[in-house]
JSON list of C-alpha atoms in Angstrom, two decimals:
[
{"chain": "A", "resi": 1, "resn": "UNK", "atom": "CA", "xyz": [-0.04, 0.04, 0.05]},
{"chain": "A", "resi": 2, "resn": "UNK", "atom": "CA", "xyz": [2.77, 2.41, 0.83]},
{"chain": "A", "resi": 3, "resn": "UNK", "atom": "CA", "xyz": [4.46, 1.75, -2.42]},
{"chain": "A", "resi": 4, "resn": "UNK", "atom": "CA", "xyz": [1.34, 3.12, -4.24]},
{"chain": "A", "resi": 5, "resn": "UNK", "atom": "CA", "xyz": [1.60, 6.23, -2.15]},
{"chain": "A", "resi": 6, "resn": "UNK", "atom": "CA", "xyz": [5.34, 6.52, -2.84]},
{"chain": "A", "resi": 7, "resn": "UNK", "atom": "CA", "xyz": [4.59, 6.33, -6.54]},
{"chain": "A", "resi": 8, "resn": "UNK", "atom": "CA", "xyz": [1.56, 8.72, -6.64]},
{"chain": "A", "resi": 9, "resn": "UNK", "atom": "CA", "xyz": [1.42, 11.02, -3.69]},
{"chain": "A", "resi": 10, "resn": "UNK", "atom": "CA", "xyz": [2.78, 14.48, -3.27]},
{"chain": "A", "resi": 11, "resn": "UNK", "atom": "CA", "xyz": [4.22, 16.57, -0.54]},
{"chain": "A", "resi": 12, "resn": "UNK", "atom": "CA", "xyz": [0.81, 16.89, 1.21]},
{"chain": "A", "resi": 13, "resn": "UNK", "atom": "CA", "xyz": [1.46, 13.56, 2.99]},
{"chain": "A", "resi": 14, "resn": "UNK", "atom": "CA", "xyz": [4.51, 14.96, 4.75]},
{"chain": "A", "resi": 15, "resn": "UNK", "atom": "CA", "xyz": [2.89, 16.38, 7.87]},
{"chain": "A", "resi": 16, "resn": "UNK", "atom": "CA", "xyz": [0.69, 13.43, 8.55]},
{"chain": "A", "resi": 17, "resn": "UNK", "atom": "CA", "xyz": [3.59, 11.01, 8.10]},
{"chain": "A", "resi": 18, "resn": "UNK", "atom": "CA", "xyz": [5.84, 13.05, 10.50]},
{"chain": "A", "resi": 19, "resn": "UNK", "atom": "CA", "xyz": [3.00, 13.30, 13.04]},
{"chain": "A", "resi": 20, "resn": "UNK", "atom": "CA", "xyz": [2.71, 9.50, 13.03]},
{"chain": "A", "resi": 21, "resn": "UNK", "atom": "CA", "xyz": [6.51, 8.98, 13.31]},
{"chain": "A", "resi": 22, "resn": "UNK", "atom": "CA", "xyz": [6.81, 11.40, 16.23]},
{"chain": "A", "resi": 23, "resn": "UNK", "atom": "CA", "xyz": [3.77, 10.07, 18.06]},
{"chain": "A", "resi": 24, "resn": "UNK", "atom": "CA", "xyz": [4.72, 6.36, 17.81]},
{"chain": "A", "resi": 25, "resn": "UNK", "atom": "CA", "xyz": [8.47, 6.54, 17.82]},
{"chain": "A", "resi": 26, "resn": "UNK", "atom": "CA", "xyz": [8.80, 4.57, 21.01]},
{"chain": "A", "resi": 27, "resn": "UNK", "atom": "CA", "xyz": [6.72, 1.49, 20.12]},
{"chain": "A", "resi": 28, "resn": "UNK", "atom": "CA", "xyz": [6.34, 1.38, 16.23]},
{"chain": "A", "resi": 29, "resn": "UNK", "atom": "CA", "xyz": [9.96, 1.80, 14.96]},
{"chain": "A", "resi": 30, "resn": "UNK", "atom": "CA", "xyz": [9.40, -0.58, 12.09]},
{"chain": "A", "resi": 31, "resn": "UNK", "atom": "CA", "xyz": [6.42, 1.26, 10.69]},
{"chain": "A", "resi": 32, "resn": "UNK", "atom": "CA", "xyz": [8.41, 4.60, 11.13]},
{"chain": "A", "resi": 33, "resn": "UNK", "atom": "CA", "xyz": [11.28, 3.21, 9.12]},
{"chain": "A", "resi": 34, "resn": "UNK", "atom": "CA", "xyz": [8.95, 2.08, 6.35]},
{"chain": "A", "resi": 35, "resn": "UNK", "atom": "CA", "xyz": [7.28, 5.44, 6.18]},
{"chain": "A", "resi": 36, "resn": "UNK", "atom": "CA", "xyz": [10.73, 7.13, 5.84]},
{"chain": "A", "resi": 37, "resn": "UNK", "atom": "CA", "xyz": [11.38, 4.95, 2.72]},
{"chain": "A", "resi": 38, "resn": "UNK", "atom": "CA", "xyz": [7.96, 6.07, 1.42]},
{"chain": "A", "resi": 39, "resn": "UNK", "atom": "CA", "xyz": [8.90, 9.82, 1.87]},
{"chain": "A", "resi": 40, "resn": "UNK", "atom": "CA", "xyz": [12.33, 9.36, 0.30]},
{"chain": "A", "resi": 41, "resn": "UNK", "atom": "CA", "xyz": [10.67, 7.82, -2.82]},
{"chain": "A", "resi": 42, "resn": "UNK", "atom": "CA", "xyz": [8.16, 10.56, -3.16]},
{"chain": "A", "resi": 43, "resn": "UNK", "atom": "CA", "xyz": [11.12, 12.94, -3.73]},
{"chain": "A", "resi": 44, "resn": "UNK", "atom": "CA", "xyz": [9.50, 16.29, -3.17]},
{"chain": "A", "resi": 45, "resn": "UNK", "atom": "CA", "xyz": [11.34, 19.09, -1.57]},
{"chain": "A", "resi": 46, "resn": "UNK", "atom": "CA", "xyz": [9.22, 18.95, 1.62]},
{"chain": "A", "resi": 47, "resn": "UNK", "atom": "CA", "xyz": [9.46, 15.11, 1.89]},
{"chain": "A", "resi": 48, "resn": "UNK", "atom": "CA", "xyz": [13.27, 15.21, 1.30]},
{"chain": "A", "resi": 49, "resn": "UNK", "atom": "CA", "xyz": [13.61, 17.88, 3.86]},
{"chain": "A", "resi": 50, "resn": "UNK", "atom": "CA", "xyz": [11.56, 15.89, 6.35]},
{"chain": "A", "resi": 51, "resn": "UNK", "atom": "CA", "xyz": [13.73, 12.76, 5.86]},
{"chain": "A", "resi": 52, "resn": "UNK", "atom": "CA", "xyz": [16.98, 14.81, 6.22]},
{"chain": "A", "resi": 53, "resn": "UNK", "atom": "CA", "xyz": [15.67, 16.58, 9.37]},
{"chain": "A", "resi": 54, "resn": "UNK", "atom": "CA", "xyz": [15.06, 13.13, 11.14]},
{"chain": "A", "resi": 55, "resn": "UNK", "atom": "CA", "xyz": [18.49, 12.00, 9.89]},
{"chain": "A", "resi": 56, "resn": "UNK", "atom": "CA", "xyz": [20.24, 14.92, 11.57]},
{"chain": "A", "resi": 57, "resn": "UNK", "atom": "CA", "xyz": [18.58, 14.72, 14.95]},
{"chain": "A", "resi": 58, "resn": "UNK", "atom": "CA", "xyz": [16.06, 12.16, 16.23]},
{"chain": "A", "resi": 59, "resn": "UNK", "atom": "CA", "xyz": [15.38, 9.57, 18.86]},
{"chain": "A", "resi": 60, "resn": "UNK", "atom": "CA", "xyz": [15.42, 6.62, 18.91]},
{"chain": "A", "resi": 61, "resn": "UNK", "atom": "CA", "xyz": [18.68, 6.28, 17.11]},
{"chain": "A", "resi": 62, "resn": "UNK", "atom": "CA", "xyz": [17.41, 3.42, 14.99]},
{"chain": "A", "resi": 63, "resn": "UNK", "atom": "CA", "xyz": [14.97, 5.74, 13.27]},
{"chain": "A", "resi": 64, "resn": "UNK", "atom": "CA", "xyz": [17.53, 8.39, 12.79]},
{"chain": "A", "resi": 65, "resn": "UNK", "atom": "CA", "xyz": [19.97, 5.90, 11.09]},
{"chain": "A", "resi": 66, "resn": "UNK", "atom": "CA", "xyz": [17.16, 4.64, 8.78]},
{"chain": "A", "resi": 67, "resn": "UNK", "atom": "CA", "xyz": [16.46, 8.29, 7.68]},
{"chain": "A", "resi": 68, "resn": "UNK", "atom": "CA", "xyz": [20.17, 8.90, 7.09]},
{"chain": "A", "resi": 69, "resn": "UNK", "atom": "CA", "xyz": [20.28, 5.61, 4.98]},
{"chain": "A", "resi": 70, "resn": "UNK", "atom": "CA", "xyz": [17.28, 6.73, 2.91]},
{"chain": "A", "resi": 71, "resn": "UNK", "atom": "CA", "xyz": [18.81, 10.24, 2.34]},
{"chain": "A", "resi": 72, "resn": "UNK", "atom": "CA", "xyz": [21.98, 8.59, 1.17]},
{"chain": "A", "resi": 73, "resn": "UNK", "atom": "CA", "xyz": [20.21, 6.34, -1.24]},
{"chain": "A", "resi": 74, "resn": "UNK", "atom": "CA", "xyz": [18.07, 9.17, -2.67]},
{"chain": "A", "resi": 75, "resn": "UNK", "atom": "CA", "xyz": [21.17, 11.25, -3.16]},
{"chain": "A", "resi": 76, "resn": "UNK", "atom": "CA", "xyz": [22.86, 8.26, -4.94]},
{"chain": "A", "resi": 77, "resn": "UNK", "atom": "CA", "xyz": [19.85, 7.79, -7.23]},
{"chain": "A", "resi": 78, "resn": "UNK", "atom": "CA", "xyz": [20.43, 11.39, -8.34]},
{"chain": "A", "resi": 79, "resn": "UNK", "atom": "CA", "xyz": [24.20, 11.13, -8.46]},
{"chain": "A", "resi": 80, "resn": "UNK", "atom": "CA", "xyz": [24.46, 13.88, -5.84]},
{"chain": "A", "resi": 81, "resn": "UNK", "atom": "CA", "xyz": [26.24, 14.16, -2.56]},
{"chain": "A", "resi": 82, "resn": "UNK", "atom": "CA", "xyz": [24.17, 14.58, 0.62]},
{"chain": "A", "resi": 83, "resn": "UNK", "atom": "CA", "xyz": [25.10, 18.24, 0.67]},
{"chain": "A", "resi": 84, "resn": "UNK", "atom": "CA", "xyz": [24.05, 18.67, -2.91]},
{"chain": "A", "resi": 85, "resn": "UNK", "atom": "CA", "xyz": [20.70, 16.95, -2.10]},
{"chain": "A", "resi": 86, "resn": "UNK", "atom": "CA", "xyz": [20.13, 19.27, 0.90]},
{"chain": "A", "resi": 87, "resn": "UNK", "atom": "CA", "xyz": [20.74, 22.34, -1.44]},
{"chain": "A", "resi": 88, "resn": "UNK", "atom": "CA", "xyz": [18.27, 21.03, -4.00]},
{"chain": "A", "resi": 89, "resn": "UNK", "atom": "CA", "xyz": [15.43, 20.10, -1.65]},
{"chain": "A", "resi": 90, "resn": "UNK", "atom": "CA", "xyz": [14.69, 23.38, 0.14]},
{"chain": "A", "resi": 91, "resn": "UNK", "atom": "CA", "xyz": [10.97, 24.24, -0.47]},
{"chain": "A", "resi": 92, "resn": "UNK", "atom": "CA", "xyz": [10.15, 27.56, -1.99]},
{"chain": "A", "resi": 93, "resn": "UNK", "atom": "CA", "xyz": [6.65, 27.83, -0.48]},
{"chain": "A", "resi": 94, "resn": "UNK", "atom": "CA", "xyz": [5.42, 28.68, -3.96]},
{"chain": "A", "resi": 95, "resn": "UNK", "atom": "CA", "xyz": [7.32, 32.02, -3.86]},
{"chain": "A", "resi": 96, "resn": "UNK", "atom": "CA", "xyz": [9.17, 33.45, -6.87]},
{"chain": "A", "resi": 97, "resn": "UNK", "atom": "CA", "xyz": [12.77, 34.46, -6.60]},
{"chain": "A", "resi": 98, "resn": "UNK", "atom": "CA", "xyz": [11.81, 37.98, -5.72]},
{"chain": "A", "resi": 99, "resn": "UNK", "atom": "CA", "xyz": [9.91, 36.69, -2.69]},
{"chain": "A", "resi": 100, "resn": "UNK", "atom": "CA", "xyz": [6.45, 37.31, -4.15]},
{"chain": "A", "resi": 101, "resn": "UNK", "atom": "CA", "xyz": [3.60, 35.02, -4.78]},
{"chain": "A", "resi": 102, "resn": "UNK", "atom": "CA", "xyz": [0.28, 36.05, -6.54]},
{"chain": "A", "resi": 103, "resn": "UNK", "atom": "CA", "xyz": [-2.73, 34.28, -5.25]},
{"chain": "A", "resi": 104, "resn": "UNK", "atom": "CA", "xyz": [-5.89, 34.41, -7.58]},
{"chain": "A", "resi": 105, "resn": "UNK", "atom": "CA", "xyz": [-9.51, 34.07, -6.63]},
{"chain": "A", "resi": 106, "resn": "UNK", "atom": "CA", "xyz": [-10.35, 34.51, -10.29]},
{"chain": "A", "resi": 107, "resn": "UNK", "atom": "CA", "xyz": [-11.22, 38.11, -10.72]},
{"chain": "A", "resi": 108, "resn": "UNK", "atom": "CA", "xyz": [-9.49, 39.13, -7.48]},
{"chain": "A", "resi": 109, "resn": "UNK", "atom": "CA", "xyz": [-5.89, 38.70, -6.72]},
{"chain": "A", "resi": 110, "resn": "UNK", "atom": "CA", "xyz": [-3.82, 39.03, -3.57]},
{"chain": "A", "resi": 111, "resn": "UNK", "atom": "CA", "xyz": [0.06, 39.16, -3.36]},
{"chain": "A", "resi": 112, "resn": "UNK", "atom": "CA", "xyz": [1.94, 37.36, -0.67]},
{"chain": "A", "resi": 113, "resn": "UNK", "atom": "CA", "xyz": [5.37, 38.96, 0.21]},
{"chain": "A", "resi": 114, "resn": "UNK", "atom": "CA", "xyz": [8.11, 36.99, 1.91]},
{"chain": "A", "resi": 115, "resn": "UNK", "atom": "CA", "xyz": [9.90, 39.12, 4.63]},
{"chain": "A", "resi": 116, "resn": "UNK", "atom": "CA", "xyz": [13.56, 38.86, 5.49]},
{"chain": "A", "resi": 117, "resn": "UNK", "atom": "CA", "xyz": [12.50, 36.96, 8.73]},
{"chain": "A", "resi": 118, "resn": "UNK", "atom": "CA", "xyz": [10.47, 34.45, 6.56]},
{"chain": "A", "resi": 119, "resn": "UNK", "atom": "CA", "xyz": [7.10, 35.86, 7.77]},
{"chain": "A", "resi": 120, "resn": "UNK", "atom": "CA", "xyz": [4.52, 36.36, 5.14]},
{"chain": "A", "resi": 121, "resn": "UNK", "atom": "CA", "xyz": [2.71, 39.59, 4.47]},
{"chain": "A", "resi": 122, "resn": "UNK", "atom": "CA", "xyz": [-0.58, 39.75, 2.30]},
{"chain": "A", "resi": 123, "resn": "UNK", "atom": "CA", "xyz": [-1.78, 42.69, 0.23]},
{"chain": "A", "resi": 124, "resn": "UNK", "atom": "CA", "xyz": [-5.12, 42.99, -1.49]},
{"chain": "A", "resi": 125, "resn": "UNK", "atom": "CA", "xyz": [-4.15, 43.92, -5.01]},
{"chain": "A", "resi": 126, "resn": "UNK", "atom": "CA", "xyz": [-7.40, 45.79, -5.65]},
{"chain": "A", "resi": 127, "resn": "UNK", "atom": "CA", "xyz": [-6.97, 48.22, -2.79]},
{"chain": "A", "resi": 128, "resn": "UNK", "atom": "CA", "xyz": [-3.20, 47.98, -2.18]},
{"chain": "A", "resi": 129, "resn": "UNK", "atom": "CA", "xyz": [-3.82, 47.57, 1.49]},
{"chain": "A", "resi": 130, "resn": "UNK", "atom": "CA", "xyz": [-2.33, 44.91, 3.83]},
{"chain": "A", "resi": 131, "resn": "UNK", "atom": "CA", "xyz": [-4.56, 42.13, 5.06]},
{"chain": "A", "resi": 132, "resn": "UNK", "atom": "CA", "xyz": [-3.98, 39.73, 7.94]},
{"chain": "A", "resi": 133, "resn": "UNK", "atom": "CA", "xyz": [-5.40, 36.67, 5.98]},
{"chain": "A", "resi": 134, "resn": "UNK", "atom": "CA", "xyz": [-6.95, 35.50, 2.88]},
{"chain": "A", "resi": 135, "resn": "UNK", "atom": "CA", "xyz": [-10.66, 36.68, 2.75]},
{"chain": "A", "resi": 136, "resn": "UNK", "atom": "CA", "xyz": [-13.72, 34.48, 2.36]},
{"chain": "A", "resi": 137, "resn": "UNK", "atom": "CA", "xyz": [-15.07, 34.07, -1.16]},
{"chain": "A", "resi": 138, "resn": "UNK", "atom": "CA", "xyz": [-17.87, 36.07, -2.58]},
{"chain": "A", "resi": 139, "resn": "UNK", "atom": "CA", "xyz": [-21.13, 34.53, -3.72]},
{"chain": "A", "resi": 140, "resn": "UNK", "atom": "CA", "xyz": [-20.16, 34.85, -7.42]},
{"chain": "A", "resi": 141, "resn": "UNK", "atom": "CA", "xyz": [-16.70, 33.36, -6.89]},
{"chain": "A", "resi": 142, "resn": "UNK", "atom": "CA", "xyz": [-15.66, 29.60, -7.26]},
{"chain": "A", "resi": 143, "resn": "UNK", "atom": "CA", "xyz": [-15.98, 28.12, -3.81]},
{"chain": "A", "resi": 144, "resn": "UNK", "atom": "CA", "xyz": [-13.96, 25.06, -4.57]},
{"chain": "A", "resi": 145, "resn": "UNK", "atom": "CA", "xyz": [-11.16, 27.13, -6.22]},
{"chain": "A", "resi": 146, "resn": "UNK", "atom": "CA", "xyz": [-10.86, 29.32, -3.10]},
{"chain": "A", "resi": 147, "resn": "UNK", "atom": "CA", "xyz": [-10.96, 26.40, -0.82]},
{"chain": "A", "resi": 148, "resn": "UNK", "atom": "CA", "xyz": [-7.91, 24.91, -2.75]},
{"chain": "A", "resi": 149, "resn": "UNK", "atom": "CA", "xyz": [-6.17, 28.19, -2.85]},
{"chain": "A", "resi": 150, "resn": "UNK", "atom": "CA", "xyz": [-6.44, 28.60, 0.93]},
{"chain": "A", "resi": 151, "resn": "UNK", "atom": "CA", "xyz": [-5.36, 24.99, 1.45]},
{"chain": "A", "resi": 152, "resn": "UNK", "atom": "CA", "xyz": [-2.21, 25.54, -0.80]},
{"chain": "A", "resi": 153, "resn": "UNK", "atom": "CA", "xyz": [-1.33, 28.87, 1.12]},
{"chain": "A", "resi": 154, "resn": "UNK", "atom": "CA", "xyz": [-1.61, 27.12, 4.45]},
{"chain": "A", "resi": 155, "resn": "UNK", "atom": "CA", "xyz": [0.73, 24.41, 3.27]},
{"chain": "A", "resi": 156, "resn": "UNK", "atom": "CA", "xyz": [3.22, 26.95, 2.10]},
{"chain": "A", "resi": 157, "resn": "UNK", "atom": "CA", "xyz": [3.27, 28.65, 5.51]},
{"chain": "A", "resi": 158, "resn": "UNK", "atom": "CA", "xyz": [3.89, 25.23, 7.13]},
{"chain": "A", "resi": 159, "resn": "UNK", "atom": "CA", "xyz": [6.72, 24.60, 4.75]},
{"chain": "A", "resi": 160, "resn": "UNK", "atom": "CA", "xyz": [8.31, 27.95, 5.62]},
{"chain": "A", "resi": 161, "resn": "UNK", "atom": "CA", "xyz": [8.13, 27.26, 9.26]},
{"chain": "A", "resi": 162, "resn": "UNK", "atom": "CA", "xyz": [9.95, 23.96, 8.69]},
{"chain": "A", "resi": 163, "resn": "UNK", "atom": "CA", "xyz": [12.60, 25.74, 6.69]},
{"chain": "A", "resi": 164, "resn": "UNK", "atom": "CA", "xyz": [13.07, 28.56, 9.14]},
{"chain": "A", "resi": 165, "resn": "UNK", "atom": "CA", "xyz": [13.74, 25.84, 11.73]},
{"chain": "A", "resi": 166, "resn": "UNK", "atom": "CA", "xyz": [16.07, 23.46, 9.85]},
{"chain": "A", "resi": 167, "resn": "UNK", "atom": "CA", "xyz": [18.15, 25.55, 7.40]},
{"chain": "A", "resi": 168, "resn": "UNK", "atom": "CA", "xyz": [19.97, 27.87, 9.87]},
{"chain": "A", "resi": 169, "resn": "UNK", "atom": "CA", "xyz": [21.23, 24.61, 11.56]},
{"chain": "A", "resi": 170, "resn": "UNK", "atom": "CA", "xyz": [22.46, 23.44, 8.18]},
{"chain": "A", "resi": 171, "resn": "UNK", "atom": "CA", "xyz": [24.20, 26.75, 7.36]},
{"chain": "A", "resi": 172, "resn": "UNK", "atom": "CA", "xyz": [25.87, 26.70, 10.77]},
{"chain": "A", "resi": 173, "resn": "UNK", "atom": "CA", "xyz": [27.20, 23.08, 10.04]},
{"chain": "A", "resi": 174, "resn": "UNK", "atom": "CA", "xyz": [28.41, 24.34, 6.56]},
{"chain": "A", "resi": 175, "resn": "UNK", "atom": "CA", "xyz": [30.28, 27.18, 8.37]},
{"chain": "A", "resi": 176, "resn": "UNK", "atom": "CA", "xyz": [31.85, 24.75, 10.89]},
{"chain": "A", "resi": 177, "resn": "UNK", "atom": "CA", "xyz": [33.06, 22.37, 8.18]},
{"chain": "A", "resi": 178, "resn": "UNK", "atom": "CA", "xyz": [34.20, 25.28, 5.93]},
{"chain": "A", "resi": 179, "resn": "UNK", "atom": "CA", "xyz": [32.05, 24.06, 2.93]},
{"chain": "A", "resi": 180, "resn": "UNK", "atom": "CA", "xyz": [32.51, 25.50, -0.45]},
{"chain": "A", "resi": 181, "resn": "UNK", "atom": "CA", "xyz": [30.04, 25.92, -3.33]},
{"chain": "A", "resi": 182, "resn": "UNK", "atom": "CA", "xyz": [30.63, 26.50, -7.03]},
{"chain": "A", "resi": 183, "resn": "UNK", "atom": "CA", "xyz": [29.50, 29.93, -8.07]},
{"chain": "A", "resi": 184, "resn": "UNK", "atom": "CA", "xyz": [26.63, 28.66, -10.34]},
{"chain": "A", "resi": 185, "resn": "UNK", "atom": "CA", "xyz": [25.32, 26.45, -7.53]},
{"chain": "A", "resi": 186, "resn": "UNK", "atom": "CA", "xyz": [25.62, 29.21, -5.00]},
{"chain": "A", "resi": 187, "resn": "UNK", "atom": "CA", "xyz": [23.67, 31.52, -7.27]},
{"chain": "A", "resi": 188, "resn": "UNK", "atom": "CA", "xyz": [20.98, 28.94, -8.07]},
{"chain": "A", "resi": 189, "resn": "UNK", "atom": "CA", "xyz": [20.43, 27.53, -4.64]},
{"chain": "A", "resi": 190, "resn": "UNK", "atom": "CA", "xyz": [20.99, 30.65, -2.44]},
{"chain": "A", "resi": 191, "resn": "UNK", "atom": "CA", "xyz": [20.89, 33.92, -4.34]},
{"chain": "A", "resi": 192, "resn": "UNK", "atom": "CA", "xyz": [18.01, 33.02, -6.63]},
{"chain": "A", "resi": 193, "resn": "UNK", "atom": "CA", "xyz": [16.18, 30.86, -4.05]},
{"chain": "A", "resi": 194, "resn": "UNK", "atom": "CA", "xyz": [13.37, 32.98, -2.31]},
{"chain": "A", "resi": 195, "resn": "UNK", "atom": "CA", "xyz": [13.85, 31.43, 1.08]},
{"chain": "A", "resi": 196, "resn": "UNK", "atom": "CA", "xyz": [17.60, 30.75, 1.20]},
{"chain": "A", "resi": 197, "resn": "UNK", "atom": "CA", "xyz": [18.43, 34.14, -0.18]},
{"chain": "A", "resi": 198, "resn": "UNK", "atom": "CA", "xyz": [16.93, 35.66, 2.96]},
{"chain": "A", "resi": 199, "resn": "UNK", "atom": "CA", "xyz": [18.97, 33.47, 5.19]},
{"chain": "A", "resi": 200, "resn": "UNK", "atom": "CA", "xyz": [22.24, 33.74, 3.24]},
{"chain": "A", "resi": 201, "resn": "UNK", "atom": "CA", "xyz": [22.10, 37.59, 3.42]},
{"chain": "A", "resi": 202, "resn": "UNK", "atom": "CA", "xyz": [22.47, 37.34, 7.20]},
{"chain": "A", "resi": 203, "resn": "UNK", "atom": "CA", "xyz": [25.87, 35.77, 6.81]},
{"chain": "A", "resi": 204, "resn": "UNK", "atom": "CA", "xyz": [29.35, 36.85, 5.73]},
{"chain": "A", "resi": 205, "resn": "UNK", "atom": "CA", "xyz": [30.56, 34.90, 2.81]},
{"chain": "A", "resi": 206, "resn": "UNK", "atom": "CA", "xyz": [34.06, 34.82, 1.27]},
{"chain": "A", "resi": 207, "resn": "UNK", "atom": "CA", "xyz": [34.84, 34.09, -2.37]}
]
């Protein structure tokens, strides 16, 4: 059954899978390990980041080791190192390189702005005013479309919370090990990445 999920699911299964692993880590280690295999085969940024987060720090140790093994196997399938896999699997939350994301209700649009602290600001494009959250739909608007839009936006916010928690630790480790990047990789995975660019500008780099 999980093989079917691995072949057909997307990153939306990440939160439910992690919740199960964390809740039952002490008495269902075998199931947790199989779920990690499933996440690694889905191979979406959010699922890869989840596997790598467990690989870096998790108890019991057996589950952490399994996550590390799955991350290594995934990197090998791509012909990458683990560091390269980590660079390539940071979610964008749906934001463009300029830190903006246009959210459409059909006739109405709203623009989400990613702040330097990875918080999200919303602007009603019709009025130009800031709003705290996406509004409810109007009677003439497509209710299903708006429901899906809100679901995607909520998922993006969860992704950013995970990135904000995990990526500073990865950058700290890179500093401690004096890791180097090729210029084109640094540009692609840091300067042109809407999330990592905001973290990278807090650091001092040498070239």
